[in-house]
PDB file of C-alpha atoms in Angstrom:
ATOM      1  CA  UNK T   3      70.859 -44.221 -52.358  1.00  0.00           C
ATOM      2  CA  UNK T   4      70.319 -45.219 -48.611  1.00  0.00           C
ATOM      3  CA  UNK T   5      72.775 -46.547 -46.453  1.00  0.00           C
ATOM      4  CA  UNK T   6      71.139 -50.209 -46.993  1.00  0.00           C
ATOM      5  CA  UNK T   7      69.441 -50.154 -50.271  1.00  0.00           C
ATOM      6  CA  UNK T   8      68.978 -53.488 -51.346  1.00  0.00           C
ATOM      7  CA  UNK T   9      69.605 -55.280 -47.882  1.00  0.00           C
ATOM      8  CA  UNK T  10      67.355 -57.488 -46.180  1.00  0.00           C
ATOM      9  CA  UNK T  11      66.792 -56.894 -42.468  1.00  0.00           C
ATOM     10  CA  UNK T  12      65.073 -58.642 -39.651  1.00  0.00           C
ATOM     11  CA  UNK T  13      63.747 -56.444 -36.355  1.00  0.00           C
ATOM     12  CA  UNK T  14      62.713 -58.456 -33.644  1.00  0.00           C
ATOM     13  CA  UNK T  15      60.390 -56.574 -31.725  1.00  0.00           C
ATOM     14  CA  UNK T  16      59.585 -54.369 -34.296  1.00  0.00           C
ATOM     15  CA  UNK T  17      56.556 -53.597 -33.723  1.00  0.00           C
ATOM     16  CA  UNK T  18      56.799 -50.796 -31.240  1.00  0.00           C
ATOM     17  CA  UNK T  19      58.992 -48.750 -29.237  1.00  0.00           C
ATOM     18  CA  UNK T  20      62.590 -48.875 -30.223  1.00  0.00           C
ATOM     19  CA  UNK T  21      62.176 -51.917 -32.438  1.00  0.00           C
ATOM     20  CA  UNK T  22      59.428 -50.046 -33.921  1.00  0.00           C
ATOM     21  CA  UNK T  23      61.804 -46.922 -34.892  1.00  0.00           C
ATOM     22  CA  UNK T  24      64.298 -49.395 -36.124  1.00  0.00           C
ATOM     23  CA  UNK T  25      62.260 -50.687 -39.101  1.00  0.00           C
ATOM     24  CA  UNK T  26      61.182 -47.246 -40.128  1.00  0.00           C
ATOM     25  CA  UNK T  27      64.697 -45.997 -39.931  1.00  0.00           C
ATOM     26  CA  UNK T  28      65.622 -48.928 -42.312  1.00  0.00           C
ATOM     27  CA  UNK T  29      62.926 -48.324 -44.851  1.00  0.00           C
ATOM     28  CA  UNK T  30      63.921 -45.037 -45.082  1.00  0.00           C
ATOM     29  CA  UNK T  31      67.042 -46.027 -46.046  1.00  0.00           C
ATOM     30  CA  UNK T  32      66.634 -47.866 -48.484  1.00  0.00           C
ATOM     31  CA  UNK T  33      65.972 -51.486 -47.386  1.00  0.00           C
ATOM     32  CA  UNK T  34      64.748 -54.152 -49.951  1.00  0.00           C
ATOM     33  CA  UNK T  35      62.477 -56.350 -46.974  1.00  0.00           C
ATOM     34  CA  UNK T  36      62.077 -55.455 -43.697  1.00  0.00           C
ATOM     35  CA  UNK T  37      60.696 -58.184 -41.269  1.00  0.00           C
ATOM     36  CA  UNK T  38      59.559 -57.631 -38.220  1.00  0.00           C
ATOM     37  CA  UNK T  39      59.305 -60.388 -35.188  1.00  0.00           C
ATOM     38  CA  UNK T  40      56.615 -59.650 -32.813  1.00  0.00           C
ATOM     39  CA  UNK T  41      55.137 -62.259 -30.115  1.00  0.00           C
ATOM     40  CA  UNK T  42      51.729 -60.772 -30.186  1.00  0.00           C
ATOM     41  CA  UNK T  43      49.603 -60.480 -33.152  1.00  0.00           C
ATOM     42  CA  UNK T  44      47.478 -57.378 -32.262  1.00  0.00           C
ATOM     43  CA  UNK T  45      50.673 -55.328 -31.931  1.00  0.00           C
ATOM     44  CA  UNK T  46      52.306 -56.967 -35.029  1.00  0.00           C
ATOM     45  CA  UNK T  47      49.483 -56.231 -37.407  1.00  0.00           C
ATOM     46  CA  UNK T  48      49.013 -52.838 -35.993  1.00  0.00           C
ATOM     47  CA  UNK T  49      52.805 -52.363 -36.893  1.00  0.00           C
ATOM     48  CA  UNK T  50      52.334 -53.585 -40.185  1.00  0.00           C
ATOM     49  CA  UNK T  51      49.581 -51.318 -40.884  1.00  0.00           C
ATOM     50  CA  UNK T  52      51.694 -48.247 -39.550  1.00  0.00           C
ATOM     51  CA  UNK T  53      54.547 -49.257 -41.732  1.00  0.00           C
ATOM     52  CA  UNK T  54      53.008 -50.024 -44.737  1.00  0.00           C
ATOM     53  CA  UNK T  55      50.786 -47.092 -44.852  1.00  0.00           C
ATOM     54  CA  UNK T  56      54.407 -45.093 -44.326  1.00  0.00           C
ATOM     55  CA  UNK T  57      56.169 -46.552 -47.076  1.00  0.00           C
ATOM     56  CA  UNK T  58      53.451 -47.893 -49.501  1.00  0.00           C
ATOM     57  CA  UNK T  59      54.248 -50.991 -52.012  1.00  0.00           C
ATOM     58  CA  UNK T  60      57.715 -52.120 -50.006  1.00  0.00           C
ATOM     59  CA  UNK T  61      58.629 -55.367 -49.073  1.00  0.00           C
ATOM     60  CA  UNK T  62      57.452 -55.734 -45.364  1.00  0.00           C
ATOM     61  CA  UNK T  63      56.112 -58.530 -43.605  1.00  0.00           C
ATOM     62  CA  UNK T  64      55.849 -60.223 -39.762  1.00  0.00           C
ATOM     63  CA  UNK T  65      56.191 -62.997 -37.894  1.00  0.00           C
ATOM     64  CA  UNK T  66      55.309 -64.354 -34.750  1.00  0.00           C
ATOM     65  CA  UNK T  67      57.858 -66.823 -33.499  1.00  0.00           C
ATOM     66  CA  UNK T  68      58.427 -68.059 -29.633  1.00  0.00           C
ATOM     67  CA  UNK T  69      61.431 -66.117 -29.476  1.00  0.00           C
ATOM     68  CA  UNK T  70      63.950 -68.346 -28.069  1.00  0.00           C
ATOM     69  CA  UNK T  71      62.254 -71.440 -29.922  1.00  0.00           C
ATOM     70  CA  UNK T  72      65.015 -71.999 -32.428  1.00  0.00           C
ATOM     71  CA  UNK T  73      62.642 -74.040 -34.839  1.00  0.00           C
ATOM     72  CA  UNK T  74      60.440 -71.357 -35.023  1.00  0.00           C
ATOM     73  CA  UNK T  75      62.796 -68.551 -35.605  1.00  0.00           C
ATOM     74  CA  UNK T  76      64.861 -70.086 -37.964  1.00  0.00           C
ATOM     75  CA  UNK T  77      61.627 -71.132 -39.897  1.00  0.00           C
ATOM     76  CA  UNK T  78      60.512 -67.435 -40.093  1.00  0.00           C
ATOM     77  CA  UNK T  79      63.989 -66.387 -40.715  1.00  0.00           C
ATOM     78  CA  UNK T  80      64.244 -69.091 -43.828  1.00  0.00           C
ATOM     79  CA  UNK T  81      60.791 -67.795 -45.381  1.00  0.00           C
ATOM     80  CA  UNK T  82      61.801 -64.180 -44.869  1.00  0.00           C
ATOM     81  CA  UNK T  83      65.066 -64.904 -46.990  1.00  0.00           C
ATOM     82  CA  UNK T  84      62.950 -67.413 -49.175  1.00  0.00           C
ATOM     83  CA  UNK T  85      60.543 -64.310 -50.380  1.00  0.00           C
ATOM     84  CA  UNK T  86      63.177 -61.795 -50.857  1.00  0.00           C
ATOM     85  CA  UNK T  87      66.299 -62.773 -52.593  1.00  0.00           C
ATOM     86  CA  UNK T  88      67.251 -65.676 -50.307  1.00  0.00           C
ATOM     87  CA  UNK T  89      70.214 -63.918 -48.351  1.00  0.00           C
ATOM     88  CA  UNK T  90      70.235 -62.282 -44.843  1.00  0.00           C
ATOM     89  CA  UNK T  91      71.861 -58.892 -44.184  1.00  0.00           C
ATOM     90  CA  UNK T  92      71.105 -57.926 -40.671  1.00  0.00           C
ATOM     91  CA  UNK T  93      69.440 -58.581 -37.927  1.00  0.00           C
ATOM     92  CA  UNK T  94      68.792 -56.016 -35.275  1.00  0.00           C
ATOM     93  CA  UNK T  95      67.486 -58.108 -32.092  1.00  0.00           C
ATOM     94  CA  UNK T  96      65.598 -55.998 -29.624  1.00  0.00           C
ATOM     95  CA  UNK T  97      62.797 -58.139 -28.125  1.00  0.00           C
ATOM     96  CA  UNK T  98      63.568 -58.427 -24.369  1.00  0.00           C
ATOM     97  CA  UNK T  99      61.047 -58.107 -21.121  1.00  0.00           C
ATOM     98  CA  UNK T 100      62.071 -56.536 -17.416  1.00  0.00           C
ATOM     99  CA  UNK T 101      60.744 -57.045 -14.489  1.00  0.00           C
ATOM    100  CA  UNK T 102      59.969 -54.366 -11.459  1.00  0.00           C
ATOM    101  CA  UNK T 103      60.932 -56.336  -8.092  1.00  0.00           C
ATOM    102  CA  UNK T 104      63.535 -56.512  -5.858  1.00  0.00           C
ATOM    103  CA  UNK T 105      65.016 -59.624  -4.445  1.00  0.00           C
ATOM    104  CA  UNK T 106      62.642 -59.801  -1.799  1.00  0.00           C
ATOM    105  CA  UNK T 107      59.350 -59.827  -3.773  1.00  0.00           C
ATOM    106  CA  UNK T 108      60.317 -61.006  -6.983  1.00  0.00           C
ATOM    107  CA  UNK T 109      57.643 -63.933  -8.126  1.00  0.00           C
ATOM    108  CA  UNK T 110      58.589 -67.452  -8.652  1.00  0.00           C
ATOM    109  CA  UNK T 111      59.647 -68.076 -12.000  1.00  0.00           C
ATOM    110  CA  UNK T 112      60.078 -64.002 -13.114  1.00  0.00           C
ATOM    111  CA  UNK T 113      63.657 -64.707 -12.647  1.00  0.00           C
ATOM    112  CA  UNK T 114      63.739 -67.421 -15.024  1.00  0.00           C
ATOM    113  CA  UNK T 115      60.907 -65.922 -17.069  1.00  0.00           C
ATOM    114  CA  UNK T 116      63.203 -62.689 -18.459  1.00  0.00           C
ATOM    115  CA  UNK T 117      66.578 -64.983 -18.592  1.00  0.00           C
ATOM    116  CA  UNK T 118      64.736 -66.998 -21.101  1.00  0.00           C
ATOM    117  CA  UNK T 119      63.554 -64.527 -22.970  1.00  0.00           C
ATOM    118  CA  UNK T 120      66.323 -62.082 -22.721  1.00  0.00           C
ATOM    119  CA  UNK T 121      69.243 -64.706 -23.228  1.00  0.00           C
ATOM    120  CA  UNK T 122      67.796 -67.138 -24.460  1.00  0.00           C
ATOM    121  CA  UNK T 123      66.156 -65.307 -27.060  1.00  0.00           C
ATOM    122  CA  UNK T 124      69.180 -63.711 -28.240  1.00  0.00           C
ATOM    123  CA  UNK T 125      70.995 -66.898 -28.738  1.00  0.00           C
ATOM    124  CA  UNK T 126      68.211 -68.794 -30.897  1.00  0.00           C
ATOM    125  CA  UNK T 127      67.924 -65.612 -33.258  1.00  0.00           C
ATOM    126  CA  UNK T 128      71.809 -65.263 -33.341  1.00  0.00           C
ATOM    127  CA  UNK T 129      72.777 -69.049 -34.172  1.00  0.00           C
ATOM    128  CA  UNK T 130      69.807 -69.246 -36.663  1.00  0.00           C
ATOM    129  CA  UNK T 131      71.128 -65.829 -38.409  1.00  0.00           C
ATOM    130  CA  UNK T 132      74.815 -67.255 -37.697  1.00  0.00           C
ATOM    131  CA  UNK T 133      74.298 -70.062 -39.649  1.00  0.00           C
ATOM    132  CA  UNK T 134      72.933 -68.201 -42.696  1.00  0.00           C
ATOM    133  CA  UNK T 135      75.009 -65.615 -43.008  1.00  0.00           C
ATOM    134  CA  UNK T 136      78.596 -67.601 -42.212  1.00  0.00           C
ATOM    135  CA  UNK T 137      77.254 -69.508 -45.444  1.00  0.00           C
ATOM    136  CA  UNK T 138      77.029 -66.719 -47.409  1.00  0.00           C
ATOM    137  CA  UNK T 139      79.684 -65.220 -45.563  1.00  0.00           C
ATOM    138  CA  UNK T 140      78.370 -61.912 -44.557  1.00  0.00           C
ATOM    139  CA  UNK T 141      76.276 -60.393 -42.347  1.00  0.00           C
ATOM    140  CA  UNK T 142      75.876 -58.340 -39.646  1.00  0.00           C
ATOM    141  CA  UNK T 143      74.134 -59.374 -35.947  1.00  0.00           C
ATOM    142  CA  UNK T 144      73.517 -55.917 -33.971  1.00  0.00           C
ATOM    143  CA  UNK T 145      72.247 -57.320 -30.435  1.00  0.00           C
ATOM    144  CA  UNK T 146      70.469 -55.331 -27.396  1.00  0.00           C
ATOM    145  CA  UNK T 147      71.968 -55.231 -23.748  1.00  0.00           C
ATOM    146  CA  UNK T 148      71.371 -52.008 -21.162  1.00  0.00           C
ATOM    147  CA  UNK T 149      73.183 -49.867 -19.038  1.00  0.00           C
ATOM    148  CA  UNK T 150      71.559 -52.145 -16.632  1.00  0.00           C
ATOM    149  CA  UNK T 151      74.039 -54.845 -17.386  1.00  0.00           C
ATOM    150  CA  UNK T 152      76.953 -52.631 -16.458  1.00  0.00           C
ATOM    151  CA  UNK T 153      75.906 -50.665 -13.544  1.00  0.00           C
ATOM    152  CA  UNK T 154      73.185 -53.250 -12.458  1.00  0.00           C
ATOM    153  CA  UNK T 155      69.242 -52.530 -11.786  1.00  0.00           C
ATOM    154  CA  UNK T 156      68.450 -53.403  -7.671  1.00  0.00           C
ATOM    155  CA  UNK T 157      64.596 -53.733  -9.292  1.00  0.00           C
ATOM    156  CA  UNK T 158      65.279 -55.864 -11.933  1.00  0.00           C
ATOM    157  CA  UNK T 159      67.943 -58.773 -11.160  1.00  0.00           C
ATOM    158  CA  UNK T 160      66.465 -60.634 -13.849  1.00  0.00           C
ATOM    159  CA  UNK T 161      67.088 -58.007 -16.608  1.00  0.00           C
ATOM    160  CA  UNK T 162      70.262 -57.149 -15.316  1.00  0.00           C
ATOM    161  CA  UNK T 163      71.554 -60.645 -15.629  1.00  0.00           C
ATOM    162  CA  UNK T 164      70.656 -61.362 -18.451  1.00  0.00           C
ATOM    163  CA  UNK T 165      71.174 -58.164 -20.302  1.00  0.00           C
ATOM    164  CA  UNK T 166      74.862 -59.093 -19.106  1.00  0.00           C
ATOM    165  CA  UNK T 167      74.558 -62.486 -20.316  1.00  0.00           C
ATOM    166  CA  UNK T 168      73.773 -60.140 -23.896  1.00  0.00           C
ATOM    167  CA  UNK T 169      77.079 -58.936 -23.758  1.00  0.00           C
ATOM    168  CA  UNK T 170      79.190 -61.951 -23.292  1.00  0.00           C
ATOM    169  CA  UNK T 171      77.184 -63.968 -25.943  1.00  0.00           C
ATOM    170  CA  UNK T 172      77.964 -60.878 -28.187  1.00  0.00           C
ATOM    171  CA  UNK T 173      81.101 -60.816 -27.438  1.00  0.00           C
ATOM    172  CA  UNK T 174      82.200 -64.500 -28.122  1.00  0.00           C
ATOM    173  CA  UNK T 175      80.017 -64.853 -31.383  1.00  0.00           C
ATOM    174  CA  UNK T 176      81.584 -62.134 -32.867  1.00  0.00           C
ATOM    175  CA  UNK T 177      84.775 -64.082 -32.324  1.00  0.00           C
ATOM    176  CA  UNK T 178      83.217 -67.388 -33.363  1.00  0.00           C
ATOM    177  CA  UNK T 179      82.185 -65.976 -37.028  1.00  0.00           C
ATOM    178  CA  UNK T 180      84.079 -63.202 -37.972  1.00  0.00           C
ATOM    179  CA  UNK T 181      86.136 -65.179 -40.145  1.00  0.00           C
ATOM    180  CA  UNK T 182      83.174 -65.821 -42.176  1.00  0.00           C
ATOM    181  CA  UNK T 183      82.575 -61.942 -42.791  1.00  0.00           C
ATOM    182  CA  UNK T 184      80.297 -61.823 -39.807  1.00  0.00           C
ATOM    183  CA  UNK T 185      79.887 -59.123 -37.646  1.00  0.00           C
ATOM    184  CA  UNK T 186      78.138 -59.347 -34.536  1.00  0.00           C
ATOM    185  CA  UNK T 187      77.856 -55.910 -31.988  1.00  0.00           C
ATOM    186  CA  UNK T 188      75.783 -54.789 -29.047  1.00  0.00           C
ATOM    187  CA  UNK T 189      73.706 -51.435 -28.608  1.00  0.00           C
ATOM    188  CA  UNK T 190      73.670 -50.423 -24.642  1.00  0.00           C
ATOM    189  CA  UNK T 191      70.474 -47.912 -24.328  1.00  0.00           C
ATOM    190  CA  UNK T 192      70.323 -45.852 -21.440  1.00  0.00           C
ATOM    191  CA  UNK T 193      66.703 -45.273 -20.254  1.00  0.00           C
ATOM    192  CA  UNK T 194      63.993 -44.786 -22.953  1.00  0.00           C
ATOM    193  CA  UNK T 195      60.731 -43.619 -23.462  1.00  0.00           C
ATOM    194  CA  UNK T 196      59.034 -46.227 -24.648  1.00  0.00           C
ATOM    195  CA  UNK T 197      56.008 -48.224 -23.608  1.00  0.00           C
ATOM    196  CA  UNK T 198      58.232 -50.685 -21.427  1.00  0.00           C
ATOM    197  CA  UNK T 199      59.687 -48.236 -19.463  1.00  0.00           C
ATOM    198  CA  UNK T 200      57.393 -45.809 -18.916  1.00  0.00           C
ATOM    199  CA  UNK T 201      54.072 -48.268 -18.217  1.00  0.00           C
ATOM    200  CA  UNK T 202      55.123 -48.246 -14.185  1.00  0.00           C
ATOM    201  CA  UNK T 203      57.031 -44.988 -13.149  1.00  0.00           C
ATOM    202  CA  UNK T 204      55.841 -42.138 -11.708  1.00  0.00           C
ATOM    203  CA  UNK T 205      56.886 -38.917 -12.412  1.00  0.00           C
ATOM    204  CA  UNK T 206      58.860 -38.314  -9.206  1.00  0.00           C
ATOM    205  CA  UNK T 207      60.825 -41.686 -10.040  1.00  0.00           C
ATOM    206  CA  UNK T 208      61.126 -40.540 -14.017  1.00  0.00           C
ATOM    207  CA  UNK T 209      62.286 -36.941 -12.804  1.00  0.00           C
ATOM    208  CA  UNK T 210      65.254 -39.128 -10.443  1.00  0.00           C
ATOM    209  CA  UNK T 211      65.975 -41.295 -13.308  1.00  0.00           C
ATOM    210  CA  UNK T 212      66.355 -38.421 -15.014  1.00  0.00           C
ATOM    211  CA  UNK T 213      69.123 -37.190 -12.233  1.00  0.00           C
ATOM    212  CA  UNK T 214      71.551 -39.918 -13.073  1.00  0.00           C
ATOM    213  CA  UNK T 215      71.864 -38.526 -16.634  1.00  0.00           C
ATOM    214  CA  UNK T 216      74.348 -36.071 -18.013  1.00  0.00           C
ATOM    215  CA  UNK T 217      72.435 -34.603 -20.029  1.00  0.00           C
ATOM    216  CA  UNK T 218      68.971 -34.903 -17.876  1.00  0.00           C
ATOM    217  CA  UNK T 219      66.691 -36.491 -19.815  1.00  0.00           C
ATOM    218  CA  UNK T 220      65.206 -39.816 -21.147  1.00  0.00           C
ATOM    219  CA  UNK T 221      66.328 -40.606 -24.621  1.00  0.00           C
ATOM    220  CA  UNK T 222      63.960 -41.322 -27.302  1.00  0.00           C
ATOM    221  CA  UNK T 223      62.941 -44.193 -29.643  1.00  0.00           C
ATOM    222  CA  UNK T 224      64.721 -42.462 -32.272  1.00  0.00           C
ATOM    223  CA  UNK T 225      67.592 -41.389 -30.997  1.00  0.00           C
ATOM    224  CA  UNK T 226      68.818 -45.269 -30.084  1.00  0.00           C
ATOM    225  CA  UNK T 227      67.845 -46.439 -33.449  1.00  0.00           C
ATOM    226  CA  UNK T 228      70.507 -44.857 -35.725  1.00  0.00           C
ATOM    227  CA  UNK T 229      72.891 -46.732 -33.827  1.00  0.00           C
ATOM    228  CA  UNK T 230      71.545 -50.156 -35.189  1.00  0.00           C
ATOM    229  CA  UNK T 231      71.605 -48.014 -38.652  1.00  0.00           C
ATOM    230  CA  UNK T 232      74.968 -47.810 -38.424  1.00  0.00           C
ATOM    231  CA  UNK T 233      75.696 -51.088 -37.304  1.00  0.00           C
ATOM    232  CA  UNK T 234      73.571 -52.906 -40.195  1.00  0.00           C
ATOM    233  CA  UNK T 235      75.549 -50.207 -43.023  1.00  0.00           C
ATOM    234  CA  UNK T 236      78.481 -51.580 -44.328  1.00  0.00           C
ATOM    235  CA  UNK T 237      79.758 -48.081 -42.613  1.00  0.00           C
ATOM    236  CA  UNK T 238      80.515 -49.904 -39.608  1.00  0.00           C
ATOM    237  CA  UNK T 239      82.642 -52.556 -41.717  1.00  0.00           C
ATOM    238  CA  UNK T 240      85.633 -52.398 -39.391  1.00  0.00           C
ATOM    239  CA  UNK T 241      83.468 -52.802 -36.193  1.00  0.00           C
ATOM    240  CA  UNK T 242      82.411 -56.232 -34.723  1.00  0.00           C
ATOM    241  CA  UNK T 243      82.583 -56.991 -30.744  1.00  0.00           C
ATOM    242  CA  UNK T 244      81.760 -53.807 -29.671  1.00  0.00           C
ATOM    243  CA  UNK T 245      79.051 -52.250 -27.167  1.00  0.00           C
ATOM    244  CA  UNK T 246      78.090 -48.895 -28.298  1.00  0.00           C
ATOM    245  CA  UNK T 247      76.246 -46.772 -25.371  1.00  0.00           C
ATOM    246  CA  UNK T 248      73.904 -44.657 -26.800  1.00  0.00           C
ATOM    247  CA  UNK T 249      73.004 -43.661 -23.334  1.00  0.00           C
ATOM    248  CA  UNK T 250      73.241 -39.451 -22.511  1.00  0.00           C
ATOM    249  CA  UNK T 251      76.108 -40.709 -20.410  1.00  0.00           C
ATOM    250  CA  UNK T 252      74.259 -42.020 -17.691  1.00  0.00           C
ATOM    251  CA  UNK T 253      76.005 -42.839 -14.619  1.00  0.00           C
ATOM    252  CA  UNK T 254      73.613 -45.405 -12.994  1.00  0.00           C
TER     253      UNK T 254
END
């Protein structure tokens, strides 16, 4: 058996980069329905594809809600459950958008732009999978923030602030429903290589990047995703509240 046969699970942005390694890695163990949340429908279907051509005749499906519309996510959250048992085990939220400006050229609205997103975002999908899991009383809410949030990102105030904003909304949920059997915890990445990240550095920026890591390199899609393995497996049934850096130790 896998580490969550028979559990449902819900990846926003699944559909590529970490998000993307995040539904495999829960297929492969064992997951009854994996759902994926993805805002654009090329992407999404060419997700799908990927993932059902991996692990043929399983329950997988997408949606494409406004992610911090909470009508829309609980509606895709409530025909998820409807298809597939009608209960809610996790939900590993990754979708989340940065910005490459400093203070001085950062465009009207970006600011606002990734806060709604980022923060926003995270609290539709957490109150709409709050409120289904503290009435089944379970569940567990694995939510992404960033080293960014703790040692800040001078080319991304936006991302930084918000990805903070990640931490304290984690933070007091997890207080707010864990005597419903709730869990709710935070994965901190360090830098990636996915498509986000990597879409605007050059190589002498990646190789500094790369300077402020312990162990000198970038992690990789993979790598971050057993963390939200653990944290969906009722292994981690003593942890809630927590931020778990899965990071190479970066310093900054």
């Amino acid at each position: 058996m896998g580490r969550l046969e028979g559990k449902n699970i819900l990846v926003t942005g699944g559909s590529r980069g970490i998000g993307f390694a995040v539904a495999v890695d829960c297929l492969k163990e064992g997951a009854n329905a994996v759902a994926i949340f993805s805002h654009y429908d090329h992407t999404r279907e060419a997700a799908l594809e990927k993932l059902r051509e991996q692990f043929p005749g399983r329950n997988i499906v997408g949606y494409s809600p406004a992610i911090s519309d909470e009508a829309e996510v609980g509606a895709a959250m409530q025909d998820f459950i409807g298809r597939f048992g009608g209960h809610l085990d996790a939900v590993c939220h990754l979708v989340g958008v940065t910005h490459a400006n400093t203070i001085r050229n950062i465009p009207d609205g970006k600011f606002r732009e990734v806060v709604e997103t980022n923060l926003f975002g995270t609290y539709a999908v957490n109150r709409q999978a709050a409120l289904i899991m503290c009435k089944q009383r379970y569940g567990s809410i694995i939510n992404t923030s960033s080293i960014a949030a703790l040692y800040g990102a001078p080319m991304g105030i936006g991302y930084g602030a918000s990805k903070a904003g990640v931490l304290g909304l984690t933070r007091s949920l997890a207080r707010g429903v864990v005597r419903f059997g709730v869990r709710v915890n935070c994965v901190c990445p360090g830098v990636t290589a996915t498509d986000m990240t990597l879409k605007d550095i050059t190589p002498e920026a990646l190789a500094q990047v790369s300077t402020t890591i312990a162990m000198g390199r970038l992690g990789q899609p993979e790598e971050i995703s057993k963390m939200f393995i653990f944290l969906a497996s009722d292994e981690s049934s003593y942890c809630t509240g927590g931020f778990y850096h899965v990071d190479g130790w970066s310093t900054g």
